[in-house]
Amino acid sequence: MKSIVRLFFILMTVMTHAKDPHSFAQPQHAVVTHLSWKAKVDLNTHTIHAQATWDLFIHQSVGYVVLDTRDLQIVQVTVDGQLSSWETGKNDPVLGAYLRIPIGPSAKKISIEYNTAPDAAALLWVEKPSVFLFTQSQAILARTWIPCQDSPGVRFTYDAQVEVPAGFLALMSAENPQQKSTDGVYRFNQPLPISSYLLALAVGDLKFKPISDRAGVYATADMIEASVFEFADLENMISSAEALYGEYRWKRYDLLILPGAFPFGGMENPMLTFVTPTVVCGDRSLVSLIAHELAHSWSGNLVTNATWDDFWLNEGFTVYFEFRIMEALYGKEVAEMLASLAIQDLYETMESLDADDTKLKLNLTGRDPDDGMNDVAYNKGYWFLRSIEEYIGRERMDHNIKRYFDQYAFKKMTTEQFVEILKSEWLDPGAYKAINPESWIYQPLVPSQAYPIVSSKIQAVDQYIQDTNEGKQELAALPWMSWTYQERYRFLSKVSWSEQRMNQMDQLFQVSKEKNSEIQFIWLMSSIRCDNRSQADFCTSFLGSVGRRKFILPLYRTMVQQGGWWAELAHSNFEQFQNQYHNVTKNSVEMLWQK
Ligand code: BES
Ligand code: ZN
């Protein structure tokens, strides 16, 4: 009897339609199933002229189908080849406007011809050092370049034909060409169903080099060799991931190295992860970022958060999987250092957040989803899963996760549904009570039963930090040269710096010459905080060459908070560089002056 009741509840959660607060679409009535996209990219006017043809499946005929758009100029609409009227809603600055197209009960295809706006939020048109276009669709920016049902819970397959000027290569989150065509026309196919936030396009003067039969790197000529060196372990990562949680289902796994303006570290676009050039630092010290994006091929791209309120399901699982790949390839110590630093970041992030934003399950209704997406989903999500692992044991954990990816592949997942899975499949009542998933998910901060994560290497660094702060440790006697990047990062982020101590550190170990961008970032943060103006030029050149929001936003924020001279420098730098930044970064930084 009890199991019948449980089955009923599971069915209810699967069937009831969790409305996505960030999409106007009504997929419960008419849902898109396939996209045929025909586009011409104009690198001069910064616009795309395109035709999006969607196959429909009608669940319940209500007389129309609804898509999301933002800043699109609609030219014409057809339904099954016949010209049709259409209606657009009032524009919301975050959500854009709905596009409502009247359809009969047996409509099969709708086709929308349109132009994108030169300032379309997903797109960044780069001029220097070479002409480049890339998109960033997550979370809700796909609608600024393709009219779509822009909700992660809606999946579709796609094909595309894209025309670019001769001499450029076009790439998408799909089966990709490896060479330039003579006429600038490229054809793409994505045979597996994906969500709209995984739609991606890049255009540039690109080269391809293979790393294995199914993996390789795309980059501009100046970056290609260094990238092949940096990511030499790519194939090993894929096979380690498969050994953990089952077959890689997307055929190829390629990387695209983007211009410095790319606003993220990485973006898990299916078959073609987009990567910031700041991880190509020459010593392979930041490859965990690739492990992360690769892991999304299961957590996120196969099993997908139903709405952005469930974002932790994508990122928390991915961080857990990332660290497992890192452990498999580079050992437990490395993985545990990463975990320990993740916890450090989490605590620092939580300090500046409203309590509600430190819950795993978010409520982003009425907000830009971008505002609520922070370390909590990643690192508290990781910690929750890690605590489950420690309680039930690794063998059961891995069995559960593998099953989860298989059973829910190409489906959406809500937090509530995952709680049901925990209850009915992963945890017996005793374990459920001890772990208390509800406290992790629906309560702020970190529950007291969290498994204590300890890295002996990081602990050793902490001792050096304490001794340095107390004046008992000579900087010159630090084992800096034998430290990994993780140990160096910990030291730099935790020591109490003075201008004098920084200068001494730099003389001893040339910290300001480090190629690792995480190190550069934390060094600059300390420089600003202790008014070390000798690093101001370095700071300006960093802000002028990197667009990754994770670095750029805290740097500007700290400069503004510092006030006076630094605030002025922040202002003049932003004036100079803002047009180089992607919208995602630019808008976040702009807010600093609006508060
Ligand atoms: N999918 C995210 C990037 C993202 C998140 C874009 C939310 C837009 C909205 C990607 O997988 C990611 O998490 N990237 C991280 C790197 C990672 C190693 C934590 C980043 O960009 O810093
Ligand atoms: Zn991620």
GROMACS .gro file of N, CA and C in nm, residues 442-508:
model
  201
  442TYR      N    1   1.611   2.340   0.124
  442TYR     CA    2   1.515   2.447   0.152
  442TYR      C    3   1.555   2.541   0.264
  443GLN      N    4   1.670   2.514   0.328
  443GLN     CA    5   1.716   2.603   0.435
  443GLN      C    6   1.840   2.679   0.390
  444PRO      N    7   1.858   2.801   0.443
  444PRO     CA    8   1.978   2.876   0.406
  444PRO      C    9   2.106   2.817   0.467
  445LEU      N   10   2.219   2.864   0.417
  445LEU     CA   11   2.352   2.827   0.467
  445LEU      C   12   2.377   2.676   0.460
  446VAL      N   13   2.471   2.628   0.542
  446VAL     CA   14   2.510   2.487   0.532
  446VAL      C   15   2.469   2.415   0.659
  447PRO      N   16   2.397   2.302   0.646
  447PRO     CA   17   2.352   2.235   0.768
  447PRO      C   18   2.469   2.174   0.846
  448SER      N   19   2.446   2.157   0.976
  448SER     CA   20   2.555   2.113   1.063
  448SER      C   21   2.601   1.970   1.033
  449GLN      N   22   2.511   1.891   0.971
  449GLN     CA   23   2.551   1.752   0.943
  449GLN      C   24   2.636   1.738   0.817
  450ALA      N   25   2.675   1.850   0.754
  450ALA     CA   26   2.760   1.843   0.635
  450ALA      C   27   2.889   1.768   0.665
  451TYR      N   28   2.930   1.685   0.573
  451TYR     CA   29   3.054   1.608   0.593
  451TYR      C   30   3.175   1.703   0.595
  452PRO      N   31   3.259   1.696   0.698
  452PRO     CA   32   3.373   1.788   0.705
  452PRO      C   33   3.479   1.755   0.599
  453ILE      N   34   3.504   1.848   0.510
  453ILE     CA   35   3.601   1.824   0.404
  453ILE      C   36   3.736   1.880   0.446
  454VAL      N   37   3.836   1.793   0.450
  454VAL     CA   38   3.968   1.836   0.495
  454VAL      C   39   4.073   1.793   0.393
  455SER      N   40   4.152   1.891   0.349
  455SER     CA   41   4.265   1.858   0.263
  455SER      C   42   4.392   1.882   0.343
  456SER      N   43   4.471   1.777   0.361
  456SER     CA   44   4.591   1.793   0.444
  456SER      C   45   4.688   1.893   0.379
  457LYS      N   46   4.691   1.897   0.247
  457LYS     CA   47   4.780   1.993   0.180
  457LYS      C   48   4.736   2.136   0.205
  458ILE      N   49   4.606   2.158   0.200
  458ILE     CA   50   4.556   2.294   0.226
  458ILE      C   51   4.576   2.329   0.373
  459GLN      N   52   4.557   2.230   0.460
  459GLN     CA   53   4.583   2.255   0.604
  459GLN      C   54   4.728   2.298   0.627
  460ALA      N   55   4.818   2.232   0.555
  460ALA     CA   56   4.960   2.267   0.571
  460ALA      C   57   4.983   2.411   0.525
  461VAL      N   58   4.918   2.451   0.416
  461VAL     CA   59   4.931   2.589   0.370
  461VAL      C   60   4.874   2.684   0.475
  462ASP      N   61   4.762   2.644   0.535
  462ASP     CA   62   4.700   2.729   0.638
  462ASP      C   63   4.796   2.755   0.754
  463GLN      N   64   4.878   2.656   0.784
  463GLN     CA   65   4.977   2.675   0.890
  463GLN      C   66   5.080   2.782   0.848
  464TYR      N   67   5.124   2.774   0.724
  464TYR     CA   68   5.216   2.876   0.672
  464TYR      C   69   5.152   3.015   0.676
  465ILE      N   70   5.021   3.019   0.645
  465ILE     CA   71   4.951   3.147   0.646
  465ILE      C   72   4.951   3.206   0.787
  466GLN      N   73   4.915   3.121   0.882
  466GLN     CA   74   4.910   3.168   1.021
  466GLN      C   75   5.048   3.216   1.067
  467ASP      N   76   5.149   3.138   1.036
  467ASP     CA   77   5.285   3.175   1.078
  467ASP      C   78   5.330   3.305   1.010
  468THR      N   79   5.294   3.320   0.884
  468THR     CA   80   5.330   3.443   0.814
  468THR      C   81   5.261   3.563   0.879
  469ASN      N   82   5.133   3.547   0.905
  469ASN     CA   83   5.058   3.656   0.966
  469ASN      C   84   5.113   3.693   1.104
  470GLU      N   85   5.162   3.593   1.175
  470GLU     CA   86   5.215   3.618   1.310
  470GLU      C   87   5.362   3.658   1.308
  471GLY      N   88   5.419   3.671   1.189
  471GLY     CA   89   5.558   3.714   1.177
  471GLY      C   90   5.659   3.604   1.206
  472LYS      N   91   5.611   3.478   1.211
  472LYS     CA   92   5.701   3.368   1.244
  472LYS      C   93   5.759   3.300   1.120
  473GLN      N   94   5.707   3.337   1.004
  473GLN     CA   95   5.748   3.270   0.880
  473GLN      C   96   5.810   3.373   0.784
  474GLU      N   97   5.933   3.348   0.745
  474GLU     CA   98   5.997   3.431   0.643
  474GLU      C   99   5.937   3.399   0.507
  475LEU      N  100   5.903   3.500   0.430
  475LEU     CA  101   5.851   3.473   0.296
  475LEU      C  102   5.954   3.394   0.213
  476ALA      N  103   6.080   3.432   0.231
  476ALA     CA  104   6.186   3.369   0.152
  476ALA      C  105   6.196   3.219   0.177
  477ALA      N  106   6.148   3.174   0.295
  477ALA     CA  107   6.160   3.032   0.328
  477ALA      C  108   6.032   2.953   0.294
  478LEU      N  109   5.940   3.016   0.224
  478LEU     CA  110   5.817   2.944   0.185
  478LEU      C  111   5.849   2.841   0.076
  479PRO      N  112   5.783   2.725   0.078
  479PRO     CA  113   5.807   2.626  -0.029
  479PRO      C  114   5.729   2.661  -0.157
  480TRP      N  115   5.724   2.788  -0.190
  480TRP     CA  116   5.642   2.838  -0.301
  480TRP      C  117   5.665   2.760  -0.431
  481MET      N  118   5.794   2.738  -0.462
  481MET     CA  119   5.825   2.677  -0.592
  481MET      C  120   5.772   2.534  -0.602
  482SER      N  121   5.755   2.467  -0.489
  482SER     CA  122   5.705   2.329  -0.497
  482SER      C  123   5.553   2.322  -0.480
  483TRP      N  124   5.491   2.437  -0.456
  483TRP     CA  125   5.346   2.435  -0.440
  483TRP      C  126   5.274   2.425  -0.574
  484THR      N  127   5.160   2.353  -0.570
  484THR     CA  128   5.071   2.352  -0.686
  484THR      C  129   4.996   2.484  -0.691
  485TYR      N  130   4.926   2.503  -0.801
  485TYR     CA  131   4.847   2.624  -0.813
  485TYR      C  132   4.745   2.636  -0.699
  486GLN      N  133   4.685   2.524  -0.659
  486GLN     CA  134   4.583   2.530  -0.554
  486GLN      C  135   4.643   2.579  -0.422
  487GLU      N  136   4.764   2.532  -0.391
  487GLU     CA  137   4.829   2.576  -0.266
  487GLU      C  138   4.867   2.724  -0.273
  488ARG      N  139   4.918   2.763  -0.389
  488ARG     CA  140   4.954   2.905  -0.407
  488ARG      C  141   4.832   2.995  -0.394
  489TYR      N  142   4.723   2.948  -0.455
  489TYR     CA  143   4.600   3.027  -0.452
  489TYR      C  144   4.552   3.046  -0.307
  490ARG      N  145   4.555   2.938  -0.232
  490ARG     CA  146   4.512   2.945  -0.093
  490ARG      C  147   4.597   3.046  -0.016
  491PHE      N  148   4.727   3.036  -0.034
  491PHE     CA  149   4.818   3.125   0.038
  491PHE      C  150   4.789   3.271   0.003
  492LEU      N  151   4.783   3.299  -0.126
  492LEU     CA  152   4.763   3.438  -0.169
  492LEU      C  153   4.628   3.493  -0.125
  493SER      N  154   4.528   3.407  -0.119
  493SER     CA  155   4.395   3.459  -0.086
  493SER      C  156   4.374   3.476   0.064
  494LYS      N  157   4.460   3.417   0.146
  494LYS     CA  158   4.434   3.421   0.290
  494LYS      C  159   4.535   3.499   0.374
  495VAL      N  160   4.653   3.521   0.323
  495VAL     CA  161   4.752   3.596   0.403
  495VAL      C  162   4.706   3.741   0.419
  496SER      N  163   4.737   3.803   0.533
  496SER     CA  164   4.708   3.948   0.545
  496SER      C  165   4.820   4.023   0.475
  497TRP      N  166   4.785   4.082   0.365
  497TRP     CA  167   4.886   4.149   0.284
  497TRP      C  168   4.902   4.296   0.323
  498SER      N  169   5.026   4.343   0.312
  498SER     CA  170   5.051   4.487   0.315
  498SER      C  171   5.124   4.515   0.184
  499GLU      N  172   5.131   4.643   0.149
  499GLU     CA  173   5.199   4.676   0.025
  499GLU      C  174   5.343   4.625   0.029
  500GLN      N  175   5.406   4.643   0.143
  500GLN     CA  176   5.546   4.601   0.156
  500GLN      C  177   5.560   4.449   0.142
  501ARG      N  178   5.470   4.376   0.207
  501ARG     CA  179   5.477   4.230   0.202
  501ARG      C  180   5.452   4.179   0.059
  502MET      N  181   5.363   4.247  -0.011
  502MET     CA  182   5.335   4.208  -0.149
  502MET      C  183   5.458   4.228  -0.238
  503ASN      N  184   5.521   4.345  -0.222
  503ASN     CA  185   5.637   4.373  -0.304
  503ASN      C  186   5.751   4.275  -0.279
  504GLN      N  187   5.766   4.240  -0.152
  504GLN     CA  188   5.869   4.142  -0.118
  504GLN      C  189   5.837   4.006  -0.182
  505MET      N  190   5.712   3.967  -0.171
  505MET     CA  191   5.666   3.840  -0.229
  505MET      C  192   5.693   3.838  -0.380
  506ASP      N  193   5.665   3.951  -0.442
  506ASP     CA  194   5.681   3.960  -0.587
  506ASP      C  195   5.828   3.951  -0.627
  507GLN      N  196   5.912   4.018  -0.548
  507GLN     CA  197   6.056   4.011  -0.576
  507GLN      C  198   6.109   3.868  -0.562
  508LEU      N  199   6.060   3.801  -0.458
  508LEU     CA  200   6.109   3.666  -0.433
  508LEU      C  201   6.060   3.566  -0.538
   0.00000   0.00000   0.00000
